[in-house]
mmCIF file of C-alpha atoms in Angstrom:
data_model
loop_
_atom_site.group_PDB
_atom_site.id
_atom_site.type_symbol
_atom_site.label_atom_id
_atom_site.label_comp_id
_atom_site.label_asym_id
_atom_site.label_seq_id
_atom_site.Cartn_x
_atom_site.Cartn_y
_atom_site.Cartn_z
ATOM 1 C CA UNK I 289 -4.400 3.351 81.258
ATOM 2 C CA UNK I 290 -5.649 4.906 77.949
ATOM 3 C CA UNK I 291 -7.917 2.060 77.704
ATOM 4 C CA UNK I 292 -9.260 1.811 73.761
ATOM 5 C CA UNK I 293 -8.172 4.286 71.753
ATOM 6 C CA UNK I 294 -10.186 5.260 68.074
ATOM 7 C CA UNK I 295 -8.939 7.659 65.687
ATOM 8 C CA UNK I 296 -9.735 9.761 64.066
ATOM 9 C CA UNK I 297 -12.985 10.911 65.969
ATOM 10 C CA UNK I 298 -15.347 11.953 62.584
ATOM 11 C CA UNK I 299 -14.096 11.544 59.504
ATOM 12 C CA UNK I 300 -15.597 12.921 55.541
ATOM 13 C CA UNK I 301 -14.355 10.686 52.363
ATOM 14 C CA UNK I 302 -15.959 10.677 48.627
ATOM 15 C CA UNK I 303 -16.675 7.752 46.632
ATOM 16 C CA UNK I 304 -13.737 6.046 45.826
ATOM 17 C CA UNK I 305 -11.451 7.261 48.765
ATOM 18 C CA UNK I 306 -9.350 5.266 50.829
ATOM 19 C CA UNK I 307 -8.330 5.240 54.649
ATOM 20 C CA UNK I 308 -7.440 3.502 57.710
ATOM 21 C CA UNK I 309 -9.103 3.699 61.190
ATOM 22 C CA UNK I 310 -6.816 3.536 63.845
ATOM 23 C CA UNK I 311 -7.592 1.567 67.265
ATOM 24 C CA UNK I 312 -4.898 0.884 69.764
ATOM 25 C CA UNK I 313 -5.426 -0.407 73.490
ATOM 26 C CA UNK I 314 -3.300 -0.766 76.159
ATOM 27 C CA UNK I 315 -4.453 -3.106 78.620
ATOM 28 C CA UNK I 316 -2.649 -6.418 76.599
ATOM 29 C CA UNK I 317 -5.630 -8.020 75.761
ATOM 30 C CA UNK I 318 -5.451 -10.766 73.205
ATOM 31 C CA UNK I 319 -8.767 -9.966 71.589
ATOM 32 C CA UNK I 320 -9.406 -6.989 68.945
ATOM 33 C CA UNK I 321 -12.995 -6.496 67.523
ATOM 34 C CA UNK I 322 -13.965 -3.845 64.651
ATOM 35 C CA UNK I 323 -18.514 -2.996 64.483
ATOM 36 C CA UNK I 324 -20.353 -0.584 63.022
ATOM 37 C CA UNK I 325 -23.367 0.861 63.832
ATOM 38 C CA UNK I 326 -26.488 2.112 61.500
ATOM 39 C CA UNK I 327 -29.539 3.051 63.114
ATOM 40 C CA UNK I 328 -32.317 0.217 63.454
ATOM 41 C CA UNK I 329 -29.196 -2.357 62.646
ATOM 42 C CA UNK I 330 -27.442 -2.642 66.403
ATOM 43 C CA UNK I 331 -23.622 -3.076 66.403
ATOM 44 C CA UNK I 332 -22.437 -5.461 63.533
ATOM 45 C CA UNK I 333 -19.436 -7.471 63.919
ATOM 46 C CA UNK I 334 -16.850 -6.434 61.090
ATOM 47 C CA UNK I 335 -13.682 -8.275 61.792
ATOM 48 C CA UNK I 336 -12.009 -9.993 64.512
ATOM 49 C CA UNK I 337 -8.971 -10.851 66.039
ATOM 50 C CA UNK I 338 -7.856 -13.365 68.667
ATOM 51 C CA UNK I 339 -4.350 -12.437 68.966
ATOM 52 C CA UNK I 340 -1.107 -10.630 66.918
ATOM 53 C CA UNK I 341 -0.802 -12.212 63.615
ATOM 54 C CA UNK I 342 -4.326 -13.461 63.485
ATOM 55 C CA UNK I 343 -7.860 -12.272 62.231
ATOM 56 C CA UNK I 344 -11.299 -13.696 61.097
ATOM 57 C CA UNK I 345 -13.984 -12.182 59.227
ATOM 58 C CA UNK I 346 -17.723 -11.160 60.986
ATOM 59 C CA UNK I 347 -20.946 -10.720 59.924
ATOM 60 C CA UNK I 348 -20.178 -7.967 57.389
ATOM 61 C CA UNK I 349 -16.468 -7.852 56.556
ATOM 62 C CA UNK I 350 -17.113 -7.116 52.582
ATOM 63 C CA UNK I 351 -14.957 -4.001 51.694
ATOM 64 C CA UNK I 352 -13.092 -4.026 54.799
ATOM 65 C CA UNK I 353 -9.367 -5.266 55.826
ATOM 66 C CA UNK I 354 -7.788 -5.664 58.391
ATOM 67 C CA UNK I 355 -4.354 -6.828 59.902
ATOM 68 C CA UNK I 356 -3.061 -7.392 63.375
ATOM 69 C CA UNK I 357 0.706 -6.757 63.851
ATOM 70 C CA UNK I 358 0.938 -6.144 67.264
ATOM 71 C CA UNK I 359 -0.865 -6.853 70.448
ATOM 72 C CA UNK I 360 -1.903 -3.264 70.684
ATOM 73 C CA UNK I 361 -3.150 -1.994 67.114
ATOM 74 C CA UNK I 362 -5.466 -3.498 64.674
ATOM 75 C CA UNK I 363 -6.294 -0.885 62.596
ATOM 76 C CA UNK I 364 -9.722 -1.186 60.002
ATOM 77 C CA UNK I 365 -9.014 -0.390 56.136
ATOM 78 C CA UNK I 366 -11.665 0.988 53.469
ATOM 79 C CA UNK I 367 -9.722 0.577 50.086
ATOM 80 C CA UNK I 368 -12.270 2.636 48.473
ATOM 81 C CA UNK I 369 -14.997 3.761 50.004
ATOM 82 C CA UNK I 370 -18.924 3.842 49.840
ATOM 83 C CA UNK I 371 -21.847 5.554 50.616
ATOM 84 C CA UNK I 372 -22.752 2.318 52.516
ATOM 85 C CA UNK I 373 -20.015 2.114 54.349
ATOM 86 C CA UNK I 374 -21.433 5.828 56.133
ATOM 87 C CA UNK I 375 -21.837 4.667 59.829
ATOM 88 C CA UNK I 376 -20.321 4.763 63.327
ATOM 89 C CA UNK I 377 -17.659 2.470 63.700
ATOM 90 C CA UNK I 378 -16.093 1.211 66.914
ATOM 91 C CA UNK I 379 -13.200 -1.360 68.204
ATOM 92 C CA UNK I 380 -13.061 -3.052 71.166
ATOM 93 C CA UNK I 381 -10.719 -4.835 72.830
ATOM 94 C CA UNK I 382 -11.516 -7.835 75.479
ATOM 95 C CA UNK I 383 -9.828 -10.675 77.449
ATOM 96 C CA UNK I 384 -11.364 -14.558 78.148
ATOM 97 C CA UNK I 385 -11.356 -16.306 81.720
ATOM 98 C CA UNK I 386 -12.417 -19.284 80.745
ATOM 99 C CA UNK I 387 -15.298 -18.801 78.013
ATOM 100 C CA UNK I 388 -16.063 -15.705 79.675
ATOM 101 C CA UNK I 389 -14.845 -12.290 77.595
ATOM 102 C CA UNK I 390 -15.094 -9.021 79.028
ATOM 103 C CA UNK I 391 -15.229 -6.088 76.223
ATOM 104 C CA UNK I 392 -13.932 -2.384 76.606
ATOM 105 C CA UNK I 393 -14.877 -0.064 73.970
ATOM 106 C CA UNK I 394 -13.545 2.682 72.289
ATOM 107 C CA UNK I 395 -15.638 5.972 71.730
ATOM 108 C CA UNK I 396 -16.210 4.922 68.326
ATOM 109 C CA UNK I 397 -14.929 6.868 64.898
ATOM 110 C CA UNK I 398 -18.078 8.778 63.145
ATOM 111 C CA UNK I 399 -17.737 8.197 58.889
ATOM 112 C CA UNK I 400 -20.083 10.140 56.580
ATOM 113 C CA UNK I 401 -19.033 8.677 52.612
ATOM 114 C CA UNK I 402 -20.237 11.248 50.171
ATOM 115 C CA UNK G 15 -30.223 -14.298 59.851
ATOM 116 C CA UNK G 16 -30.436 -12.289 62.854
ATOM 117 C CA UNK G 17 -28.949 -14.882 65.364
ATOM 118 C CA UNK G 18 -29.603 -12.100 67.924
ATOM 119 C CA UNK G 19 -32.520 -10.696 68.321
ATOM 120 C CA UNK G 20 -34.848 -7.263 70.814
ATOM 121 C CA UNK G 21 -37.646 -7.460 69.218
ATOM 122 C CA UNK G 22 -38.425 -4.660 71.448
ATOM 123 C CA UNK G 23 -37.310 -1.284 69.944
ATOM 124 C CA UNK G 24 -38.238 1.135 72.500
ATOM 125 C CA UNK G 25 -39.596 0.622 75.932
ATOM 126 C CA UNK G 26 -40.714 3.305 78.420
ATOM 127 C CA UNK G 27 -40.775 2.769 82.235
ATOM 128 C CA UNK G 28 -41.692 5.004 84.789
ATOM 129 C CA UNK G 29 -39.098 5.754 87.400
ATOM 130 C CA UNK G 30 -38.743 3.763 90.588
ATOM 131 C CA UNK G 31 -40.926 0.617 88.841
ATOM 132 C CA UNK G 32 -39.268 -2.478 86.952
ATOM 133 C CA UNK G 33 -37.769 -2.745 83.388
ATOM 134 C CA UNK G 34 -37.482 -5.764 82.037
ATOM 135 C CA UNK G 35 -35.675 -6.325 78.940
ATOM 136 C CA UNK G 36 -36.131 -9.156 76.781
ATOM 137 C CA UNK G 37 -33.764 -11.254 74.127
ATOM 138 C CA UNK G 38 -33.830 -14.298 71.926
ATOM 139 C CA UNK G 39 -31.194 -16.586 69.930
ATOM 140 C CA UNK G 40 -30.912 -18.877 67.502
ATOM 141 C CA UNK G 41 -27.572 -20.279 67.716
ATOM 142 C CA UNK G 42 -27.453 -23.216 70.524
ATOM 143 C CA UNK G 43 -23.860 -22.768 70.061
ATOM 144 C CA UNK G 44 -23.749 -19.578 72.362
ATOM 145 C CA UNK G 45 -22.410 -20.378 75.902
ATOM 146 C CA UNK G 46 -21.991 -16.818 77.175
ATOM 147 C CA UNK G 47 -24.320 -13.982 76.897
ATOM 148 C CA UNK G 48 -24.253 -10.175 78.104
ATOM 149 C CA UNK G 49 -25.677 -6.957 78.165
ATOM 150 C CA UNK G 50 -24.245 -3.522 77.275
ATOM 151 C CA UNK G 51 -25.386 -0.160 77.981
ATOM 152 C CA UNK G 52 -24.948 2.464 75.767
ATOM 153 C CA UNK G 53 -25.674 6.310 75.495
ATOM 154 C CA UNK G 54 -25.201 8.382 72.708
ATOM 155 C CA UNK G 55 -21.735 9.818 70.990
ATOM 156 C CA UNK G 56 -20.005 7.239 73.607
ATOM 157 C CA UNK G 57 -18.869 3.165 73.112
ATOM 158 C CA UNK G 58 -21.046 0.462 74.308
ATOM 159 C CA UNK G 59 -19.997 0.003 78.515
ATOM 160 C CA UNK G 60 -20.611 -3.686 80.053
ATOM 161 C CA UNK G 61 -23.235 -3.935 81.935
ATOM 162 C CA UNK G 62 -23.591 -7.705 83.435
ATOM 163 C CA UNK G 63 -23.476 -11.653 82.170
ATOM 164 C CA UNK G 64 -24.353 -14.955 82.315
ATOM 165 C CA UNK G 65 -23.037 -18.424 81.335
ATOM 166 C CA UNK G 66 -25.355 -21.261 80.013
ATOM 167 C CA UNK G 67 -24.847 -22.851 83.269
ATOM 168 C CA UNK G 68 -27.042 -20.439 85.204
ATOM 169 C CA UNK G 69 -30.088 -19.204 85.387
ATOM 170 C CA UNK G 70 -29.961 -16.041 87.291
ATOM 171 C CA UNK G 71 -26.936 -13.544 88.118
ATOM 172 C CA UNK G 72 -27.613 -10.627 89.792
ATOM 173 C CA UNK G 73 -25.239 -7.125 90.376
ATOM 174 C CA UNK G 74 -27.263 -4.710 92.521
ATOM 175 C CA UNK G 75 -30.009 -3.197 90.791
ATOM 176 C CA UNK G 76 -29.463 -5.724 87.776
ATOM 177 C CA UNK G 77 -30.364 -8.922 87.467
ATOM 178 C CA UNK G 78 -30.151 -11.116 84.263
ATOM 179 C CA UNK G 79 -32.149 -14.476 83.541
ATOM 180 C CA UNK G 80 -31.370 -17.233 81.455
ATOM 181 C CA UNK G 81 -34.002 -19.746 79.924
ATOM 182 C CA UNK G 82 -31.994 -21.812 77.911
ATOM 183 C CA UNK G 83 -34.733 -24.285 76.771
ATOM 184 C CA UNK G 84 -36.423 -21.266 75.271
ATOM 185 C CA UNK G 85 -33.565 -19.914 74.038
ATOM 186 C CA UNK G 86 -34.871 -16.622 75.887
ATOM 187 C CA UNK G 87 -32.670 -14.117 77.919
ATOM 188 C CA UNK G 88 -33.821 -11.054 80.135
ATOM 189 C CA UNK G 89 -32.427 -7.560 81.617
ATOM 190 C CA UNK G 90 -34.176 -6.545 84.982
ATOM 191 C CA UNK G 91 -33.541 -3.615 86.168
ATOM 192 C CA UNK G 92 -34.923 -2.458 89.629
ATOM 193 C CA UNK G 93 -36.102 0.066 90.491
ATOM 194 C CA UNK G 94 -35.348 1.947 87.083
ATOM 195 C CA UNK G 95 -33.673 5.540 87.829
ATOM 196 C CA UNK G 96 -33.349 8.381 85.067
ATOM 197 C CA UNK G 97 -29.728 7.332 84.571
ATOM 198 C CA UNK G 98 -30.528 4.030 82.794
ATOM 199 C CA UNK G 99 -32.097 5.507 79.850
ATOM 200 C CA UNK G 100 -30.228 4.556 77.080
ATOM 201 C CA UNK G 101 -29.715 1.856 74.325
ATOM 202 C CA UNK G 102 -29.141 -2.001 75.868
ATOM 203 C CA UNK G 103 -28.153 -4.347 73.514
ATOM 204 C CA UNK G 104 -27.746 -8.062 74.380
ATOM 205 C CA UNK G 105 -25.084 -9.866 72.647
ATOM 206 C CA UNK G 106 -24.292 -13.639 73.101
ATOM 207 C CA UNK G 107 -20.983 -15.358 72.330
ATOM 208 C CA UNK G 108 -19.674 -18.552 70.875
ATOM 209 C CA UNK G 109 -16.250 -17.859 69.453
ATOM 210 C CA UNK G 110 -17.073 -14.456 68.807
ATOM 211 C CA UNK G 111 -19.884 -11.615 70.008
ATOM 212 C CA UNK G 112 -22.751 -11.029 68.150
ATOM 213 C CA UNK G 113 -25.336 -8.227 69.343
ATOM 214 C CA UNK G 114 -28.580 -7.635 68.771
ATOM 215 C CA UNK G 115 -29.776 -4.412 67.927
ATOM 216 C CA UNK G 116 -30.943 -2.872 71.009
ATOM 217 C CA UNK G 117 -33.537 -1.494 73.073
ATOM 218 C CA UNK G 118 -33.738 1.906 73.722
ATOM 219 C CA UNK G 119 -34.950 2.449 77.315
ATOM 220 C CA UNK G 120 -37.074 5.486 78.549
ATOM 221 C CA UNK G 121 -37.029 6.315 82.543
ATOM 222 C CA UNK G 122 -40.319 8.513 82.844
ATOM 223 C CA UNK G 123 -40.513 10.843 85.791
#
């Protein structure tokens, strides 16, 4: 197993740009996160998803979409970019037992908006 | 509002002694909480959890303790080897997981 899958690994935009991060996992779990990470701020919870077909906003979804199509992929969208949207962003995937949820993460995607 | 929250940015232990770890939350809502371990240019990795209805669960060297009337969780870790420096960030769940934003932990020699 792949596990959770993020590409690309760094990416540069400008102002204005648009482009989709890719996640894909392969261990069928219903569950599909999207968080970023800026120093002093922890991970923040962009979007979520609790199955194919169906997704929920986080803390900080503003300029941000998402979509879930299949079980596997649930890629994150910037229509047009930001300088605040520089910051290390990673997916996760999980399963529940119960109310219990176990997380695997991906290695994260590094995004520097100029 | 932070419904998560290490007030704790930094701690620095010396090797072989304790580290304790500490989190609050706001949200009475949360019936789940964890802790993740995370070193640089990688993804968070789970470390251990707890539901509201314990207290205590403990995996080897970690141990995790719930005060829900406090609202209060804690990460020990003992004894503390080089390895576990890195970032731990708690993170509690009600229908989805919110984190905190981390300690960063310092295993002196």
């Amino acid at each position: 197993n792949a596990g959770v899958t993020q590409t690309p690994k760094f990416q540069v935009l400008k102002t204005g740009q648009s482009m989709t991060l890719q996640c894909a996992q392969d261990m069928n779990h219903e569950y599909m996160s999207w968080y970023r990470q800026d120093p002093g701020m922890g991970l923040r919870l962009i979007h979520y998803s609790v199955g194919a077909g169906i997704t929920d906003q986080g803390e900080v979804p503003n300029g941000y979409n998402v979509s879930r199509s299949t079980t596997e992929d649930f890629p994150l969208r910037l229509l047009s970019a930001a300088p605040s949207q520089t910051s290390v962003y990673f997916c996760a995937s999980s399963y529940l037992q119960g109310r219990q949820e176990t997380q695997y993460f991906g290695p994260g995607t590094r995004l520097l908006v100029l | 509002d932070q419904q998560v929250k290490q007030n704790s940015p930094s701690l620095s232990v010396q090797e072989g002694r304790i580290s304790i770890l500490n989190c609050d939350y706001t949200n009475s809502m949360f019936d789940y909480f964890l802790w993740y371990k995370k070193y640089p240019a990688e993804g968070p990795t789970f470390l251990i959890s707890i539901s509201s209805i314990k207290d205590k669960n403990e995996d080897g060297r970690f141990t995790v303790f719930l005060n829900k009337s406090a609202k209060h969780l804690s990460l020990h870790i003992v004894p503390s080897q080089p390895g576990d420096s890195a970032v731990y960030f708690c993170a509690a769940r009600d229908d989805k997981i919110i984190f905190g934003k981390g300690t960063r932990l310092h295993i002196l020699p």
